[in-house]
Tab-separated table of C-alpha atoms in Angstrom:
chain	number	residue	atom	x	y	z
A	64	MET	CA	160.134	145.841	175.613
A	65	GLU	CA	163.038	148.710	176.299
A	66	LEU	CA	163.002	151.280	173.182
A	67	VAL	CA	165.682	151.977	171.801
A	68	LEU	CA	166.839	155.183	169.961
A	69	GLY	CA	167.978	155.652	166.143
A	70	LEU	CA	169.233	158.669	165.305
A	71	ASP	CA	170.018	158.977	160.936
A	72	LEU	CA	172.467	162.076	160.775
A	73	GLY	CA	171.442	163.425	157.024
A	74	GLY	CA	172.872	166.234	155.634
A	75	SER	CA	170.204	168.830	156.513
A	76	SER	CA	168.814	167.345	159.131
A	77	ILE	CA	169.381	164.871	161.901
A	78	LYS	CA	166.534	162.657	162.663
A	79	ALA	CA	165.698	160.230	165.650
A	80	GLY	CA	163.055	158.022	166.847
A	81	ALA	CA	161.988	155.587	169.517
A	82	VAL	CA	162.184	152.197	168.144
A	83	ASP	CA	160.651	148.650	168.829
A	84	PRO	CA	163.410	146.365	168.603
A	85	SER	CA	161.274	143.447	169.056
A	86	THR	CA	159.427	144.508	165.718
A	87	GLY	CA	161.467	147.301	164.455
A	88	HIS	CA	158.420	149.890	164.824
A	89	VAL	CA	158.769	153.167	165.447
A	90	VAL	CA	157.003	154.243	168.078
A	91	GLY	CA	155.134	157.366	168.008
A	92	PRO	CA	156.563	160.456	165.898
A	93	LEU	CA	159.796	160.625	164.154
A	94	ASP	CA	161.804	163.833	165.720
A	95	SER	CA	164.167	166.303	164.311
A	96	ILE	CA	167.257	168.904	163.829
A	97	PRO	CA	168.597	170.977	161.682
A	98	THR	CA	172.145	169.319	160.997
A	99	PRO	CA	174.343	172.015	161.425
A	100	VAL	CA	176.090	174.118	159.029
A	101	GLY	CA	180.004	172.761	158.524
A	102	ALA	CA	178.566	169.281	160.706
A	103	THR	CA	181.829	169.893	162.913
A	104	VAL	CA	182.492	167.275	165.640
A	105	GLU	CA	181.445	169.795	168.599
A	106	ALA	CA	178.839	171.319	167.032
A	107	THR	CA	177.217	168.047	165.976
A	108	GLN	CA	177.830	166.467	169.569
A	109	ALA	CA	175.365	169.003	170.245
A	110	ALA	CA	172.934	168.956	168.299
A	111	LEU	CA	172.830	165.522	169.208
A	112	GLN	CA	172.325	165.761	172.856
A	113	GLU	CA	169.728	168.673	172.650
A	114	LEU	CA	168.057	165.595	169.881
A	115	ILE	CA	168.465	163.005	172.806
A	116	ALA	CA	167.217	164.911	175.535
A	117	ARG	CA	163.812	164.639	173.707
A	118	PHE	CA	163.330	160.913	174.252
A	119	PRO	CA	163.517	160.168	177.829
A	120	GLN	CA	161.289	157.325	177.362
A	121	CYS	CA	164.820	155.541	175.841
A	122	THR	CA	167.164	154.872	178.028
A	123	GLY	CA	168.447	152.401	176.587
A	124	PRO	CA	171.961	152.074	173.806
A	125	VAL	CA	171.652	154.579	171.488
A	126	GLY	CA	172.456	154.057	167.649
A	127	LEU	CA	173.653	156.706	164.781
A	128	ALA	CA	173.305	156.436	161.312
A	129	PHE	CA	176.486	158.833	160.181
A	130	PRO	CA	177.426	159.640	156.446
A	131	SER	CA	180.807	157.494	156.745
A	132	VAL	CA	183.017	154.504	156.586
A	133	VAL	CA	182.273	153.010	160.432
A	134	VAL	CA	184.747	150.659	161.624
A	135	ARG	CA	184.382	149.655	164.979
A	136	GLY	CA	182.673	153.002	166.012
A	137	VAL	CA	185.704	155.274	164.296
A	138	THR	CA	184.810	157.038	161.447
A	139	TYR	CA	187.028	157.202	158.601
A	140	SER	CA	185.835	158.934	155.638
A	141	ALA	CA	184.051	162.329	155.312
A	142	ALA	CA	182.241	163.397	151.925
A	143	ASN	CA	180.099	165.549	153.319
A	144	ILE	CA	180.542	166.553	156.567
A	145	ASP	CA	183.870	168.144	158.418
A	146	LYS	CA	187.412	166.627	157.768
A	147	GLY	CA	187.521	166.840	161.805
A	148	TRP	CA	185.373	163.138	160.979
A	149	ILE	CA	188.116	161.477	159.979
A	150	GLY	CA	189.925	159.176	162.355
A	151	CYS	CA	187.384	160.119	164.873
A	152	ASP	CA	185.787	158.089	167.920
A	153	ALA	CA	182.262	158.941	166.874
A	154	ALA	CA	181.327	156.400	168.994
A	155	ALA	CA	183.185	157.915	171.499
A	156	VAL	CA	181.217	161.081	171.051
A	157	LEU	CA	177.894	159.718	170.785
A	158	ARG	CA	178.284	158.608	174.349
A	159	ALA	CA	179.727	161.408	175.815
A	160	ALA	CA	175.952	163.221	174.101
A	161	SER	CA	173.676	160.407	175.571
A	162	GLY	CA	175.043	161.028	179.123
A	163	GLY	CA	177.180	157.931	178.940
A	164	ARG	CA	174.693	155.152	177.367
A	165	PRO	CA	175.946	152.366	175.646
A	166	SER	CA	176.299	153.666	171.707
A	167	PHE	CA	177.293	152.627	168.437
A	168	VAL	CA	177.639	154.178	165.238
A	169	VAL	CA	176.710	152.677	161.530
A	170	ASN	CA	177.710	153.883	158.159
A	171	ASP	CA	173.885	155.418	157.343
A	172	ALA	CA	173.217	153.606	153.847
A	173	ASP	CA	173.972	150.316	156.307
A	174	ALA	CA	171.972	151.167	158.474
A	175	ALA	CA	168.794	151.991	156.026
A	176	GLY	CA	169.728	148.577	154.430
A	177	VAL	CA	169.575	146.186	157.625
A	178	ALA	CA	166.163	147.962	158.681
A	179	GLU	CA	164.856	147.008	154.685
A	180	MET	CA	165.800	143.719	155.256
A	181	GLN	CA	164.579	142.778	158.467
A	182	ILE	CA	161.324	144.727	158.407
A	183	GLY	CA	161.238	146.594	154.984
A	184	ALA	CA	161.138	146.042	150.944
A	185	GLY	CA	163.759	143.605	151.200
A	186	ARG	CA	162.336	141.039	154.283
A	187	GLY	CA	162.472	137.668	152.725
A	188	GLU	CA	164.742	138.589	149.492
A	189	HIS	CA	167.567	136.221	148.609
A	190	GLY	CA	170.197	136.601	146.416
A	191	VAL	CA	172.627	139.701	145.897
A	192	VAL	CA	170.186	142.918	147.568
A	193	MET	CA	171.967	146.466	146.888
A	194	MET	CA	170.199	149.238	148.760
A	195	ILE	CA	170.792	152.840	147.678
A	196	THR	CA	170.152	155.418	148.784
A	197	PHE	CA	168.929	159.295	147.169
A	198	GLY	CA	170.208	162.140	149.427
A	199	THR	CA	172.767	165.497	149.506
A	200	GLY	CA	174.892	162.188	148.443
A	201	ILE	CA	174.596	158.507	147.233
A	202	GLY	CA	174.796	155.729	149.716
A	203	THR	CA	174.603	152.386	148.756
A	204	ALA	CA	174.755	148.922	151.525
A	205	LEU	CA	174.957	145.638	149.781
A	206	PHE	CA	173.891	142.417	150.987
A	207	ILE	CA	174.856	138.504	150.157
A	208	ASP	CA	171.167	136.727	151.005
A	209	GLY	CA	171.148	138.794	153.885
A	210	LYS	CA	174.314	139.247	155.218
A	211	LEU	CA	175.976	143.138	155.229
A	212	TRP	CA	179.163	143.394	153.129
A	213	PRO	CA	179.719	147.261	154.975
A	214	ASN	CA	180.810	150.269	154.088
A	215	THR	CA	180.708	149.778	150.382
A	216	GLU	CA	180.061	153.947	150.224
A	217	LEU	CA	179.677	153.377	146.253
A	218	GLY	CA	178.142	157.204	145.708
A	219	HIS	CA	182.057	157.756	145.220
A	220	MET	CA	182.335	155.430	142.247
A	221	GLU	CA	183.201	157.333	138.813
A	222	ILE	CA	180.141	158.018	136.786
A	223	ASP	CA	180.972	160.061	133.519
A	224	GLY	CA	183.849	161.835	134.353
A	225	MET	CA	182.933	163.139	138.460
A	226	GLU	CA	181.273	160.604	141.619
A	227	ALA	CA	178.294	159.126	141.418
A	228	GLU	CA	176.524	161.212	144.183
A	229	HIS	CA	177.944	164.388	142.341
A	230	TYR	CA	175.831	163.467	139.622
A	231	ALA	CA	172.434	161.916	140.234
A	232	SER	CA	172.285	162.332	144.194
A	233	ALA	CA	168.831	164.184	144.713
A	234	ARG	CA	170.676	167.035	146.029
A	235	VAL	CA	172.031	167.261	142.178
A	236	ARG	CA	168.511	166.859	140.790
A	237	THR	CA	167.450	169.983	143.008
A	238	VAL	CA	170.672	171.810	142.497
A	239	GLU	CA	170.424	171.993	138.854
A	240	LYS	CA	166.963	171.976	138.603
A	241	LEU	CA	166.118	168.585	137.022
A	242	ASP	CA	163.075	167.246	135.795
A	243	TRP	CA	162.102	163.645	137.154
A	244	PRO	CA	162.746	162.360	133.377
A	245	ALA	CA	166.495	163.840	133.066
A	246	TRP	CA	167.571	163.263	136.731
A	247	CYS	CA	166.268	159.294	136.168
A	248	GLU	CA	168.762	159.202	133.251
A	249	ARG	CA	171.475	160.359	135.235
A	250	VAL	CA	170.060	157.422	137.887
A	251	ASN	CA	169.673	154.984	135.023
A	252	LYS	CA	173.174	155.240	134.205
A	253	VAL	CA	174.397	154.927	138.054
A	254	LEU	CA	172.371	151.498	138.066
A	255	ASP	CA	173.671	150.402	135.088
A	256	ARG	CA	177.174	150.681	136.125
A	257	TYR	CA	176.825	148.751	139.662
A	258	HIS	CA	174.700	146.459	137.983
A	259	MET	CA	177.309	145.590	136.210
A	260	LEU	CA	179.693	145.013	138.836
A	261	LEU	CA	177.580	143.565	141.525
A	262	TRP	CA	175.195	141.754	139.686
A	263	PRO	CA	172.371	142.396	142.026
A	264	ASP	CA	168.748	141.220	141.883
A	265	LEU	CA	167.699	144.081	143.834
A	266	PHE	CA	168.092	147.303	143.675
A	267	ILE	CA	166.499	149.259	146.439
A	268	VAL	CA	165.474	152.414	146.104
A	269	GLY	CA	165.949	155.001	149.150
A	270	GLY	CA	166.477	158.223	151.584
A	271	GLY	CA	163.861	160.947	150.737
A	272	VAL	CA	163.310	160.786	147.111
A	273	SER	CA	161.482	157.502	147.783
A	274	GLU	CA	158.971	159.294	149.744
A	275	ARG	CA	158.225	160.468	146.150
A	276	PHE	CA	159.206	157.285	143.771
A	277	GLU	CA	155.452	157.140	142.574
A	278	GLU	CA	155.629	160.602	140.643
A	279	TYR	CA	159.425	158.828	139.210
A	280	GLY	CA	159.841	155.295	139.560
A	281	ALA	CA	157.997	154.076	135.998
A	282	LEU	CA	160.899	155.937	134.390
A	283	LEU	CA	163.696	153.955	136.152
A	284	HIS	CA	165.524	151.044	134.043
A	285	SER	CA	167.740	147.889	135.259
A	286	LYS	CA	168.311	143.918	134.670
A	287	ALA	CA	167.143	144.043	138.211
A	288	ARG	CA	164.050	144.899	140.145
A	289	ILE	CA	163.508	148.201	141.496
A	290	VAL	CA	161.266	149.010	144.591
A	291	PRO	CA	161.068	151.479	146.905
A	292	ALA	CA	162.495	151.532	150.342
A	293	GLY	CA	159.350	150.223	152.215
A	294	LEU	CA	160.441	152.359	155.923
A	295	ARG	CA	160.907	155.398	153.456
A	296	GLN	CA	162.672	157.883	155.571
A	297	ALA	CA	162.468	156.788	159.031
A	298	ALA	CA	165.310	153.660	157.649
A	299	GLY	CA	168.240	155.305	158.732
A	300	VAL	CA	166.769	155.875	161.902
A	301	VAL	CA	164.928	152.387	162.706
A	302	GLY	CA	168.382	150.671	161.177
A	303	ALA	CA	170.540	152.643	163.611
A	304	ALA	CA	168.415	151.033	166.760
A	305	LEU	CA	168.452	147.541	165.302
A	306	TYR	CA	172.097	147.801	165.043
A	307	ALA	CA	172.718	149.010	168.387
A	308	HIS	CA	170.336	146.840	169.836
A	309	LYS	CA	172.039	143.650	168.986
A	310	HIS	CA	175.404	144.890	169.094
A	311	ALA	CA	174.814	145.963	172.874
A	312	ALA	CA	173.423	142.704	173.821
A	313	ARG	CA	176.984	140.972	173.093
């Protein structure tokens, strides 16, 4: 099976991995490179090109999980990246960075959710499932009976007079030096608002903070079940690769 390269652009780093699309498993270790300061289009393209070159074993399509509303490869928002991405053909940028290979861009939380629904914590789940990624911001992905409702971007919902991601992201926890109880109190408010709006059966908690779920998971409360992402920080990479594989075959 041809390996597919998945990339995940975050606030501090861009992660990459070779993925077997038949299983969704990462083959070999993940690699990463710092996200360029400001994440301009030109600097990000150069960083992607450097990272892609480290995976010569991946000769097929390339997928990128990206922190933006993405519609047919074009990015339409830029909360934590340079405003030059608004209206940018991000798929063309990725294609240039990969030397012309088939290239596909998907919202980062949607990518993580796709991976979790196929082979992670959401596998076999029905009803309404909501993936929430806590990192530099808050990303959300919504699934109804396994089908994705793309680009929900509910990290920008207002909570206590500010955007949710400015109130309870993992970055906020670090910057404000919140302990787990204080941070989870904020997260619980976010979960409660999401539940009142969408009535999910399951919340999947992802992002870098999912690696430490055992330290704070018992402090999270909702009428919905709450579980950590099964793929942890690899979810975005895997989801981007699976997305690219699926769309390249069309």
